[in-house]
Coordinates of N, CA, C and O and ligand atoms in Angstrom, one line a residue:
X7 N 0.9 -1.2 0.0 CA 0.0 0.0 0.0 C 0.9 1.2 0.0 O 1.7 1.4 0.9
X8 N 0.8 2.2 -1.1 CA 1.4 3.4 -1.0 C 0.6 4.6 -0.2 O -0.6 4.5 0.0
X9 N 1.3 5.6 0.2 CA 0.8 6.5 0.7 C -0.4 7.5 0.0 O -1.3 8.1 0.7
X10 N -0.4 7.6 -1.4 CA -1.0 7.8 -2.4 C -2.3 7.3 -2.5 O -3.4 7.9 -2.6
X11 N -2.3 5.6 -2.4 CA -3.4 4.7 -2.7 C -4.0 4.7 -0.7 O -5.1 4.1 -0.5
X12 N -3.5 5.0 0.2 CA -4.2 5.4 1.5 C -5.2 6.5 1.2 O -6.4 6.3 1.2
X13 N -4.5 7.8 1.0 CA -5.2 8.9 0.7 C -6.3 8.9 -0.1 O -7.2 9.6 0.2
X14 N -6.3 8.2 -1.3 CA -7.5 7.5 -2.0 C -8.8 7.3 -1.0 O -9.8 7.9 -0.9
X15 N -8.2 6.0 -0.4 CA -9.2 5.9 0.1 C -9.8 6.3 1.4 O -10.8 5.8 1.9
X16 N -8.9 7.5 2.2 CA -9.4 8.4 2.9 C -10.8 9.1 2.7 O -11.7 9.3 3.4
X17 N -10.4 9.6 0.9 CA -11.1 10.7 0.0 C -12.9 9.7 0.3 O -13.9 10.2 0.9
X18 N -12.8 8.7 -0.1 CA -13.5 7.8 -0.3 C -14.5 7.5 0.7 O -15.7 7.2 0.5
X19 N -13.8 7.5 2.3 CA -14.3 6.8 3.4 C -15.9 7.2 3.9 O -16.5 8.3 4.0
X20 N -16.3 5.9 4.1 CA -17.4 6.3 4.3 C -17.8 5.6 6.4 O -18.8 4.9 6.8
X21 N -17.4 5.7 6.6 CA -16.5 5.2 8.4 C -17.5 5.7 9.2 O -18.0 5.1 10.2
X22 N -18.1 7.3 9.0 CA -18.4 7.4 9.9 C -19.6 8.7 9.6 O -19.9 8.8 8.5
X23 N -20.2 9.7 10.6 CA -21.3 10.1 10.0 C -20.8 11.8 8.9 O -21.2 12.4 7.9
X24 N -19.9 11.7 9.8 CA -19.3 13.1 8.8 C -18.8 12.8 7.5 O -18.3 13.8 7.0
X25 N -18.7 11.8 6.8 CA -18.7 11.9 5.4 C -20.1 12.4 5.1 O -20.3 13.0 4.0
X26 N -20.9 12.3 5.7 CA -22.4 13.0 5.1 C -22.2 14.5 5.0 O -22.9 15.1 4.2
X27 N -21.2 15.4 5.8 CA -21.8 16.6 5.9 C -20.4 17.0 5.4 O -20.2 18.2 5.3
X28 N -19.4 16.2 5.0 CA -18.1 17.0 4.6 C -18.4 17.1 2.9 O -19.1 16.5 2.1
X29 N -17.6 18.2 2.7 CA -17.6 18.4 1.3 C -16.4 17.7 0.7 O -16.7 16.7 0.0
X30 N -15.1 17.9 0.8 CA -14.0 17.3 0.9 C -13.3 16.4 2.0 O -12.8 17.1 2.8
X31 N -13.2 14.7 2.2 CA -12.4 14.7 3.1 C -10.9 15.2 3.1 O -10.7 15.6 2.0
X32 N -9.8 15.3 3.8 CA -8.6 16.0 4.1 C -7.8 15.0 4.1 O -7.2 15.1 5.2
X33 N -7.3 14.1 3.6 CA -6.0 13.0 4.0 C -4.8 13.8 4.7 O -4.5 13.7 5.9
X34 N -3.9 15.0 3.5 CA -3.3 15.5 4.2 C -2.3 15.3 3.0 O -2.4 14.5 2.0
X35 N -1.2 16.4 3.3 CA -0.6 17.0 2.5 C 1.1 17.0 2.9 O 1.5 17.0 4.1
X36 N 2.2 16.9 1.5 CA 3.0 17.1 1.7 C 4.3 15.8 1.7 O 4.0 14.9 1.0
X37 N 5.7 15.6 2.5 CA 6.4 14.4 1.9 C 6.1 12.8 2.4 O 6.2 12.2 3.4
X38 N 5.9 12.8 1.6 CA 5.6 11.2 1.8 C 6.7 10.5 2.7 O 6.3 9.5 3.3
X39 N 8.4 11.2 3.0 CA 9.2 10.4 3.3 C 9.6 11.6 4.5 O 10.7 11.7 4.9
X40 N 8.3 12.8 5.1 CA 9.0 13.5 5.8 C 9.5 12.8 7.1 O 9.3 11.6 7.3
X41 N 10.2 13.6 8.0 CA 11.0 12.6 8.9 C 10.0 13.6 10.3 O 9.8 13.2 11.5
X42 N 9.6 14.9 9.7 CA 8.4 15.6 10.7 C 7.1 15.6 10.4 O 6.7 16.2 9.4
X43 N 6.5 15.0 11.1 CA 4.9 15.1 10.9 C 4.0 16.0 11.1 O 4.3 16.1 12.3
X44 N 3.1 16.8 11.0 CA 2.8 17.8 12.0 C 1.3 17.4 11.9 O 0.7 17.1 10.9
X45 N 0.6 17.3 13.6 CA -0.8 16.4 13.6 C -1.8 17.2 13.9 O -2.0 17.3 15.1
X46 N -3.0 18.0 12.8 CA -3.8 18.4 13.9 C -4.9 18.0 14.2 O -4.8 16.9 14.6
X47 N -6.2 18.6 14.1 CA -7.5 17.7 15.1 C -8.1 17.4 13.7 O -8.0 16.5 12.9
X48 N -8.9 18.6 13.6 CA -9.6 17.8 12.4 C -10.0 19.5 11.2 O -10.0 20.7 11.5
X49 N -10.1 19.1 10.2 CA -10.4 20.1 8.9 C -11.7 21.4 9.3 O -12.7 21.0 9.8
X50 N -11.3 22.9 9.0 CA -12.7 23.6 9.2 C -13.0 23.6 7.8 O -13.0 22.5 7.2
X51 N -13.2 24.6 7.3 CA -14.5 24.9 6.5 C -13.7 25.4 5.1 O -14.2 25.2 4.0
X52 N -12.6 26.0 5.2 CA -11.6 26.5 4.0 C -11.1 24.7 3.8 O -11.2 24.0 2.7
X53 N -10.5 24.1 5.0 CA -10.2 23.1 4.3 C -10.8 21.7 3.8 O -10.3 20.7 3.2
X54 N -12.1 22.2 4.5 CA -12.9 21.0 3.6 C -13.2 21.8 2.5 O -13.7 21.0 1.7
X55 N -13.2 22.7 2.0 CA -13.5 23.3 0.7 C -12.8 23.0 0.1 O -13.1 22.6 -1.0
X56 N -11.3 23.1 0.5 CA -10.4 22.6 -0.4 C -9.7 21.4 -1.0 O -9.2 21.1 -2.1
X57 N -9.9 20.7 0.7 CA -9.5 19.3 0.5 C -7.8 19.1 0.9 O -6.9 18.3 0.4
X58 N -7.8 20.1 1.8 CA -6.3 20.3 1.7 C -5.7 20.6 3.7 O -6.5 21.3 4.2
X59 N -4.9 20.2 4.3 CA -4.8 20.8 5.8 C -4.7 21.6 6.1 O -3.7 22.0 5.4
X60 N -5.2 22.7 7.0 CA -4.3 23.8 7.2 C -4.0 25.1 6.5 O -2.9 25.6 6.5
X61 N -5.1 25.5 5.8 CA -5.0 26.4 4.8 C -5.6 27.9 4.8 O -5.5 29.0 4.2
X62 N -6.2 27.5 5.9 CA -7.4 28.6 6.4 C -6.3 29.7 7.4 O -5.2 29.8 6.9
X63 N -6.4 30.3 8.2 CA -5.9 31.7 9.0 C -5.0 30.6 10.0 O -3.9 30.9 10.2
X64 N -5.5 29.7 10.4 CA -4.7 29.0 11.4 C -3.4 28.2 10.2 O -2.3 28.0 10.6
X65 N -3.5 28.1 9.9 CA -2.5 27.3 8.4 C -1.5 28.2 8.2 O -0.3 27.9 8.0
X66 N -2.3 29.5 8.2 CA -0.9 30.4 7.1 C -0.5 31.2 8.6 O 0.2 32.2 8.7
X67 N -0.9 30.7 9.6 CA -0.2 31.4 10.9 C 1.0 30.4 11.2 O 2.0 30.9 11.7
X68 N 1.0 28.9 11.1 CA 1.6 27.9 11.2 C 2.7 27.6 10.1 O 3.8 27.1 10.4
X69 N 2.2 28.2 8.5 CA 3.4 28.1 7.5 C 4.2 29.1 8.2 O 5.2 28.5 8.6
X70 N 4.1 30.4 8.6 CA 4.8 31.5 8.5 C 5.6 31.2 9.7 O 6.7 31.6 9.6
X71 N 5.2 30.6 11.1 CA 6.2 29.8 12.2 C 7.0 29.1 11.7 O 8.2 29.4 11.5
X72 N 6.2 27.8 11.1 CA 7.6 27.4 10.1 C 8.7 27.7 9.6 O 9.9 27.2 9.7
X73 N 8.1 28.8 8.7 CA 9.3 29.7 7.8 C 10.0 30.2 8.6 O 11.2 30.1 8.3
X74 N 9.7 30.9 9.6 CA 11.0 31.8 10.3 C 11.6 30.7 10.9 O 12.4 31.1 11.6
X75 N 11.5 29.2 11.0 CA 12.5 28.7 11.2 C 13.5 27.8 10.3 O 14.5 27.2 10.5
X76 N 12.6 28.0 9.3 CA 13.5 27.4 8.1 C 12.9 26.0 7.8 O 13.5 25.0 7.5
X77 N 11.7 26.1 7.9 CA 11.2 24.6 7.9 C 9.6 24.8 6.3 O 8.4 25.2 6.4
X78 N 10.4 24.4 5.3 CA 9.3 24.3 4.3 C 7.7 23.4 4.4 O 7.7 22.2 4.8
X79 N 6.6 23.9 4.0 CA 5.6 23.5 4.1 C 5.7 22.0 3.7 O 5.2 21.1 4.3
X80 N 6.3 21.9 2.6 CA 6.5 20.9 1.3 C 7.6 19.9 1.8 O 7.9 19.0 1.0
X81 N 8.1 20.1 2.9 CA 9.3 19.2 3.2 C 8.6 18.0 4.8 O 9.0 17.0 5.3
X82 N 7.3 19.0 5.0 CA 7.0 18.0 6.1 C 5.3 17.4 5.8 O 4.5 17.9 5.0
X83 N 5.3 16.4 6.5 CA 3.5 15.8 5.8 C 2.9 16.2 7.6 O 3.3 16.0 8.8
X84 N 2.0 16.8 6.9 CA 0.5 17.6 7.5 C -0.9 16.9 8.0 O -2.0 16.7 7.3
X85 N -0.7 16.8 8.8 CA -2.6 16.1 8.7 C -3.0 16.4 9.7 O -2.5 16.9 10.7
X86 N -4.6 15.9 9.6 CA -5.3 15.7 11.0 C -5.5 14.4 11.9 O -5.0 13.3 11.6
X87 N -6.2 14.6 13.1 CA -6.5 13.1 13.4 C -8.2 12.6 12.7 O -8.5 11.4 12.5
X88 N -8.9 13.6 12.4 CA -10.1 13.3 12.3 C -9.7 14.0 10.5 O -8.8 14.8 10.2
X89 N -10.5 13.5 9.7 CA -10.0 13.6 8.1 C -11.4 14.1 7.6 O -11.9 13.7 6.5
X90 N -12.0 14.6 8.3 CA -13.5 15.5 8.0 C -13.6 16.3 8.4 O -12.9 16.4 9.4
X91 N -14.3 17.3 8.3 CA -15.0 19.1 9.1 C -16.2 18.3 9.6 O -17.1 17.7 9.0
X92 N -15.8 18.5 11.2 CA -17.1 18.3 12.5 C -17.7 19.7 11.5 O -17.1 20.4 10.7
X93 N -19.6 19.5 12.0 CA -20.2 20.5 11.6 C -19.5 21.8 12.6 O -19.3 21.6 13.7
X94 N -19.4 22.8 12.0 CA -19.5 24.2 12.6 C -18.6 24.1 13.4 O -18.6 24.8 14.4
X95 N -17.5 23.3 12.9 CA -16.0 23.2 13.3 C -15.7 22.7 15.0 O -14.6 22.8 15.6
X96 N -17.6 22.0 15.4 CA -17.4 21.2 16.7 C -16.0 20.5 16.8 O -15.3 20.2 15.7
X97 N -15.5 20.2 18.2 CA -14.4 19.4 18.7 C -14.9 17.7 18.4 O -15.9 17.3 19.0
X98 N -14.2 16.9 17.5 CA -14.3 15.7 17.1 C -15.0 14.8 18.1 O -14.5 15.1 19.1
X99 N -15.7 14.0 18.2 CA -16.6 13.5 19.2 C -15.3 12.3 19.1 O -14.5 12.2 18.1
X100 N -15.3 11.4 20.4 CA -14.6 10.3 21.0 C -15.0 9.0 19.9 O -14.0 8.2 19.7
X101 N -16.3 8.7 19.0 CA -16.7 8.3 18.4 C -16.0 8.3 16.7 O -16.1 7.5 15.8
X102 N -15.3 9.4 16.7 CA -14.9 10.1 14.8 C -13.6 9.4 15.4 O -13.2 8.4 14.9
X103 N -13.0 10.1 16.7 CA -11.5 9.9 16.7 C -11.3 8.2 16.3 O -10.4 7.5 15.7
X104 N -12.1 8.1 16.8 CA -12.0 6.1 17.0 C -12.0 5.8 15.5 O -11.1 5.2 14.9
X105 N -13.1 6.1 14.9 CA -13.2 5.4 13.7 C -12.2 5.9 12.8 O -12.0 5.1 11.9
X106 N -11.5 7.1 12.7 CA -10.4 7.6 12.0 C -9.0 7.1 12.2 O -8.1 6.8 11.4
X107 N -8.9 7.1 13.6 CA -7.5 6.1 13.5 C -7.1 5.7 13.5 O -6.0 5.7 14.1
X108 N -7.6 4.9 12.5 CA -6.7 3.6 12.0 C -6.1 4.4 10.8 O -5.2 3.8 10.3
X109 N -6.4 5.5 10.1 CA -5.6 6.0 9.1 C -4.7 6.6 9.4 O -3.8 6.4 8.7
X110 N -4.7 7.3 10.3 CA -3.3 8.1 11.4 C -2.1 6.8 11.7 O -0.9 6.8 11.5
X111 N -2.8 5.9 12.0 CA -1.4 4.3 12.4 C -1.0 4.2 11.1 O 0.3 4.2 11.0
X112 N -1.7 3.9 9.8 CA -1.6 4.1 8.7 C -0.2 4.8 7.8 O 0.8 4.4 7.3
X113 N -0.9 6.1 8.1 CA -0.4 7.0 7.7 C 1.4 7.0 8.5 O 2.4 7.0 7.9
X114 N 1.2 7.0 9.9 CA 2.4 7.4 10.3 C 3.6 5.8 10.1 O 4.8 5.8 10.4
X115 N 2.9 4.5 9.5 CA 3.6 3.5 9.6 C 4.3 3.7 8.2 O 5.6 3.6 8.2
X116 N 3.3 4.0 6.8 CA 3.7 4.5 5.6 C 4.6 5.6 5.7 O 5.5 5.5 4.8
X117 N 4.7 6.5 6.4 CA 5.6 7.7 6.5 C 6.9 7.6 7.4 O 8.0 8.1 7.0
X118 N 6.9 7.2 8.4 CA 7.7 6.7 9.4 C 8.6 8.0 10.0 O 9.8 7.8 9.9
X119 N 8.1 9.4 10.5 CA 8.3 10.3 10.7 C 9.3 9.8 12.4 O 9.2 9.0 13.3
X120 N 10.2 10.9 12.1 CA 11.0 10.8 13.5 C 10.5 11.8 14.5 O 11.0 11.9 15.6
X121 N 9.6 12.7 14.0 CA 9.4 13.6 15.2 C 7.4 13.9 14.6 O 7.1 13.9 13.4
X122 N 6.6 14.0 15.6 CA 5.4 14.7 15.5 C 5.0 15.3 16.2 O 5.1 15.0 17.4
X123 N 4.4 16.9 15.9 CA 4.3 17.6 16.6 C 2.5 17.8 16.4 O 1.8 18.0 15.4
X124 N 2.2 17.7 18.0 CA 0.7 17.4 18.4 C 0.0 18.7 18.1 O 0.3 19.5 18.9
X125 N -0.6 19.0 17.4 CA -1.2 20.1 17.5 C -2.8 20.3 18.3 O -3.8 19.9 17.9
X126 N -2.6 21.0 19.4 CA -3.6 21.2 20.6 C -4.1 19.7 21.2 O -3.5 18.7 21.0
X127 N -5.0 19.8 21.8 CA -5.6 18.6 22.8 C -6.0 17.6 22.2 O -5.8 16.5 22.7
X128 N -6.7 17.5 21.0 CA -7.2 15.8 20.6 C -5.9 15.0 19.7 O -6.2 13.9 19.3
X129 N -4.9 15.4 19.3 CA -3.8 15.3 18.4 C -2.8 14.8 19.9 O -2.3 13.7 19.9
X130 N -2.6 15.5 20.8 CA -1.9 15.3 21.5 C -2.5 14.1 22.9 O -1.8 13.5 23.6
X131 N -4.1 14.0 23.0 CA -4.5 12.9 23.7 C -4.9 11.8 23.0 O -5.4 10.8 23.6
X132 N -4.7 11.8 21.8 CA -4.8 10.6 20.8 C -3.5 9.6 20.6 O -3.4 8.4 20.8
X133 N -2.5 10.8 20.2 CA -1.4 10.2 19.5 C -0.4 10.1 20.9 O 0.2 9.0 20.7
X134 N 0.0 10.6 21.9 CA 0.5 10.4 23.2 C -0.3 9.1 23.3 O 0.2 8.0 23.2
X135 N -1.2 9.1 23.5 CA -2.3 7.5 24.1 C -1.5 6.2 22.8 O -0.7 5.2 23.0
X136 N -1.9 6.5 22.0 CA -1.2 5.7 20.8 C 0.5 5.0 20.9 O 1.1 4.1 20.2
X137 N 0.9 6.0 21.9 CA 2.4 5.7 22.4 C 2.7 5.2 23.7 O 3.8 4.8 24.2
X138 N 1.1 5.2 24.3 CA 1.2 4.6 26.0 C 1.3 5.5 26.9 O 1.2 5.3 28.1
X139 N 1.7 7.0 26.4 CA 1.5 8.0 27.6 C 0.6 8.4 28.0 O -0.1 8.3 27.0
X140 N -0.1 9.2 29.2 CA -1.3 9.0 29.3 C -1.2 11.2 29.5 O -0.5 12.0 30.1
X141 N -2.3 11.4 28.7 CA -2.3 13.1 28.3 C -2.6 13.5 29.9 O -3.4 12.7 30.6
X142 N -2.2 14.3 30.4 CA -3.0 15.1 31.5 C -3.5 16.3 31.3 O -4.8 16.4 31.4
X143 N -2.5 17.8 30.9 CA -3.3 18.7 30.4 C -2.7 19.6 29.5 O -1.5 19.5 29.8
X144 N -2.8 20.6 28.4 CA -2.2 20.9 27.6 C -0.9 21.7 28.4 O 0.3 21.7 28.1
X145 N -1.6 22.3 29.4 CA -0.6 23.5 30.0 C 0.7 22.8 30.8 O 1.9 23.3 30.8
X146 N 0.1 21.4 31.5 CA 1.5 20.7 31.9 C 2.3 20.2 30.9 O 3.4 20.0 31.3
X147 N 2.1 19.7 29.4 CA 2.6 19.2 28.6 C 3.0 19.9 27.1 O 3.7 19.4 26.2
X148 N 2.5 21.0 27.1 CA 2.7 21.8 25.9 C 4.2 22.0 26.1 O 4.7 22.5 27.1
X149 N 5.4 21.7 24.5 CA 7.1 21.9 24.7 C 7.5 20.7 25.4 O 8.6 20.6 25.7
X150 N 6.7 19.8 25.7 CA 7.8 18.7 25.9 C 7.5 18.1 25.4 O 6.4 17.8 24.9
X151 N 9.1 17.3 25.3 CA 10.0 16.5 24.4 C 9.9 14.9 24.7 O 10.9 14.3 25.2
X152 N 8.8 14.2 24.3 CA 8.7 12.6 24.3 C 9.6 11.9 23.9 O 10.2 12.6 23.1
X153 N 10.0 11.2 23.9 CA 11.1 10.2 23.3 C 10.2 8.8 23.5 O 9.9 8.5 24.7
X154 N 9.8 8.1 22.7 CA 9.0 6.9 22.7 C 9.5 5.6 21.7 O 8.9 5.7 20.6
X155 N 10.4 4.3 21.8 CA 11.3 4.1 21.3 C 11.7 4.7 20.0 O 12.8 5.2 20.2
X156 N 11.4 4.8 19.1 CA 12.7 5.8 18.2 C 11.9 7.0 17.5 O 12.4 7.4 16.4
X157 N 10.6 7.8 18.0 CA 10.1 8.9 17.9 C 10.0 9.7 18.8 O 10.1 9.2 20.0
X158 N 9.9 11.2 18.6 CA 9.8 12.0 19.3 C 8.5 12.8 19.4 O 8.0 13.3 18.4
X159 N 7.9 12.9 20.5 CA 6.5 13.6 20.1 C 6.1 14.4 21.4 O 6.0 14.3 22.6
X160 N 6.0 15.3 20.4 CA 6.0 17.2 21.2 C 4.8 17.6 20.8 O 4.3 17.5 19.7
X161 N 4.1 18.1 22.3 CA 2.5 18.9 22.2 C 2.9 19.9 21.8 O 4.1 20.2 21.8
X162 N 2.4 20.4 21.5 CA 2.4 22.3 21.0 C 0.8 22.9 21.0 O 0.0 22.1 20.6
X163 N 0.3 24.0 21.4 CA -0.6 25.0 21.4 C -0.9 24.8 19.7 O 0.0 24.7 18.8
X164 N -2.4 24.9 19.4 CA -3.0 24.6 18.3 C -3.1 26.2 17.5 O -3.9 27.0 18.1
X165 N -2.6 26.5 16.8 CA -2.5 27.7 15.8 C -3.8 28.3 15.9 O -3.7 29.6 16.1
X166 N -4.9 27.9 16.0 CA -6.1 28.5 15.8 C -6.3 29.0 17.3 O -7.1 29.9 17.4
X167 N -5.8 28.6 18.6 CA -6.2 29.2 19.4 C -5.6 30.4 19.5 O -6.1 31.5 19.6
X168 N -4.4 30.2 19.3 CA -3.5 31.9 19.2 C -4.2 32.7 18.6 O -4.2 33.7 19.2
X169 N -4.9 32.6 17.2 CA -5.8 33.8 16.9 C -6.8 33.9 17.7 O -7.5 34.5 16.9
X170 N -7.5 33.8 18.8 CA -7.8 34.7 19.9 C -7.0 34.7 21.2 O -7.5 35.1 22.3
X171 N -6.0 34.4 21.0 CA -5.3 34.5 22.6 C -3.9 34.4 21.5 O -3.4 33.5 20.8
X172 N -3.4 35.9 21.8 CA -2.1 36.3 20.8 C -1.1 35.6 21.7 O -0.3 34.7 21.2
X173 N -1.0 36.0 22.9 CA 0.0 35.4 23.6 C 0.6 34.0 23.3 O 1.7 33.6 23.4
X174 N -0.4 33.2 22.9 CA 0.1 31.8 22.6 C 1.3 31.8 21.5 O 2.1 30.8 21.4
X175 N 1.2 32.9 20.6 CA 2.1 32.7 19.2 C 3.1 32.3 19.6 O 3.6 31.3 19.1
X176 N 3.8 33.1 20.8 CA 5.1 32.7 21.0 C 5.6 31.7 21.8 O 6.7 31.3 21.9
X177 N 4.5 31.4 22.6 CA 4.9 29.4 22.5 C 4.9 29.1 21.7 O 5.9 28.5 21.4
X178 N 3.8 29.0 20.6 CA 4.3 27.7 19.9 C 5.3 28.6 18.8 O 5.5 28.0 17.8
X179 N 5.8 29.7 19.0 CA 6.8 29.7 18.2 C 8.2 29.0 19.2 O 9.1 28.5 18.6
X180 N 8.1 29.1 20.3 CA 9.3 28.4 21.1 C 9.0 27.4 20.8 O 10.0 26.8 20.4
X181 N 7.7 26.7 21.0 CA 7.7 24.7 20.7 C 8.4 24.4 19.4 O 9.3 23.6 19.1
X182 N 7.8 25.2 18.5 CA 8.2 25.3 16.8 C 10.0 25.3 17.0 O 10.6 24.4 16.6
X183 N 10.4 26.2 17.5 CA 11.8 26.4 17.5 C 12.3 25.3 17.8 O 13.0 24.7 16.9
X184 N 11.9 24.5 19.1 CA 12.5 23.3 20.1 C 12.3 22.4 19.0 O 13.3 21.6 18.7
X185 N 11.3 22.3 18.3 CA 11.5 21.5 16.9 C 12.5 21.4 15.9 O 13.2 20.5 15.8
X186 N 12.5 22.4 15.2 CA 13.8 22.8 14.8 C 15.2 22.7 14.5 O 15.8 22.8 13.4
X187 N 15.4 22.6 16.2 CA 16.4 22.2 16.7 C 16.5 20.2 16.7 O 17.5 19.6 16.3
X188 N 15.8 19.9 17.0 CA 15.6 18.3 17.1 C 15.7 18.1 15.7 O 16.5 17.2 15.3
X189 N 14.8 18.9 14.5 CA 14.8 18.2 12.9 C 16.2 18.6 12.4 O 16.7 17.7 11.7
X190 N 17.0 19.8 12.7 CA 18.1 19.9 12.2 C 19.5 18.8 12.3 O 20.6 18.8 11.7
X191 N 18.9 18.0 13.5 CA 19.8 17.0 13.7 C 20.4 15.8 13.6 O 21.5 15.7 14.2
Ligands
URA21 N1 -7.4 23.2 12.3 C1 -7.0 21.9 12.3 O1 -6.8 21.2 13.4 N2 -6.7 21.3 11.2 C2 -6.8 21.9 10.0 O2 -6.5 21.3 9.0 C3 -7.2 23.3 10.0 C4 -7.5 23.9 11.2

């Protein structure tokens, strides 16, 4: 199975009830052989339009972190945990997360990334659970550095919260950084 013919049938999935209300499902975007993952919750409304992650004001606040660290859009693979827009951009019900997960194990076994960076609370109580740690709360774990036998996986503050709470930018531009440092090495 190629990473290509997954995303197929991502596009395709009919798993659960939000393929009824999505316009585009989201597989996710970018290198097939990145060695950084970046994970977030699930698609709003630009990117079910488009069919694409991360595209919308929270996206191009996350490219442009990126960029001031030197880290191209196109050099890391992007996704969500949940590969549909909840209506009205609700928080993914415990029910979506479940039935989508098996494309995230998928995805990350096809890609075999050495570092993933959690983006906000269901990305980081999913994929931490997925590794045997058990989440407690963003604020005690946001910037640290997992080591889980040969990945690394770092919570970070979710881009879209920072556009109403500015202050967050520059955590996750410090978690972004602490990334950085770990990919350059
Ligand atoms: N928020 C997410 O979690 N994922 C997206 O793709 C866009 C916004």
């Amino acid at each position: 199975m190629t990473l290509e013919a997954l995303e197929e049938e991502i596009r395709a999935c009919t798993n659960c009830p939000l393929c009824r209300t999505r316009k585009n499902a989201v597989p996710g975007t970018g290198n097939p052989h990145a060695t950084l993952m970046l994970i977030g919750e699930a698609p709003g409304r630009q990117e079910d339009e488009r069919g694409e992650p991360f595209v919308g004001r929270a996206g191009r606040l996350l490219s442009e972190i990126l960029a001031e660290i030197g880290i191209g859009r196109d050099e890391v693979y992007i996704t969500n945990v949940v590969k549909c827009r909840p209506p009205g951009n609700r928080t993914p019900r415990a029910s979506e997360v479940r039935a989508c997960m098996p494309y995230l194990r998928r995805q990350i076994s096809l890609i075999g990334p050495r570092i993933m960076v959690l983006l906000g609370m269901v990305p980081a109580k999913t994929v931490l659970g997925m590794y045997g740690i058990r989440f407690t709360s963003m604020g005690e774990m946001v910037g640290k550095v997992f080591h889980v036998d040969d990945v690394i996986l770092v919570p970070c503050y979710h881009p879209a919260a920072a556009l109403y709470n500015p202050r967050l930018v520059d955590r996750i531009r410090e978690t972004l950084r602490k990334v950085g440092e770990l990919y350059q090495k």
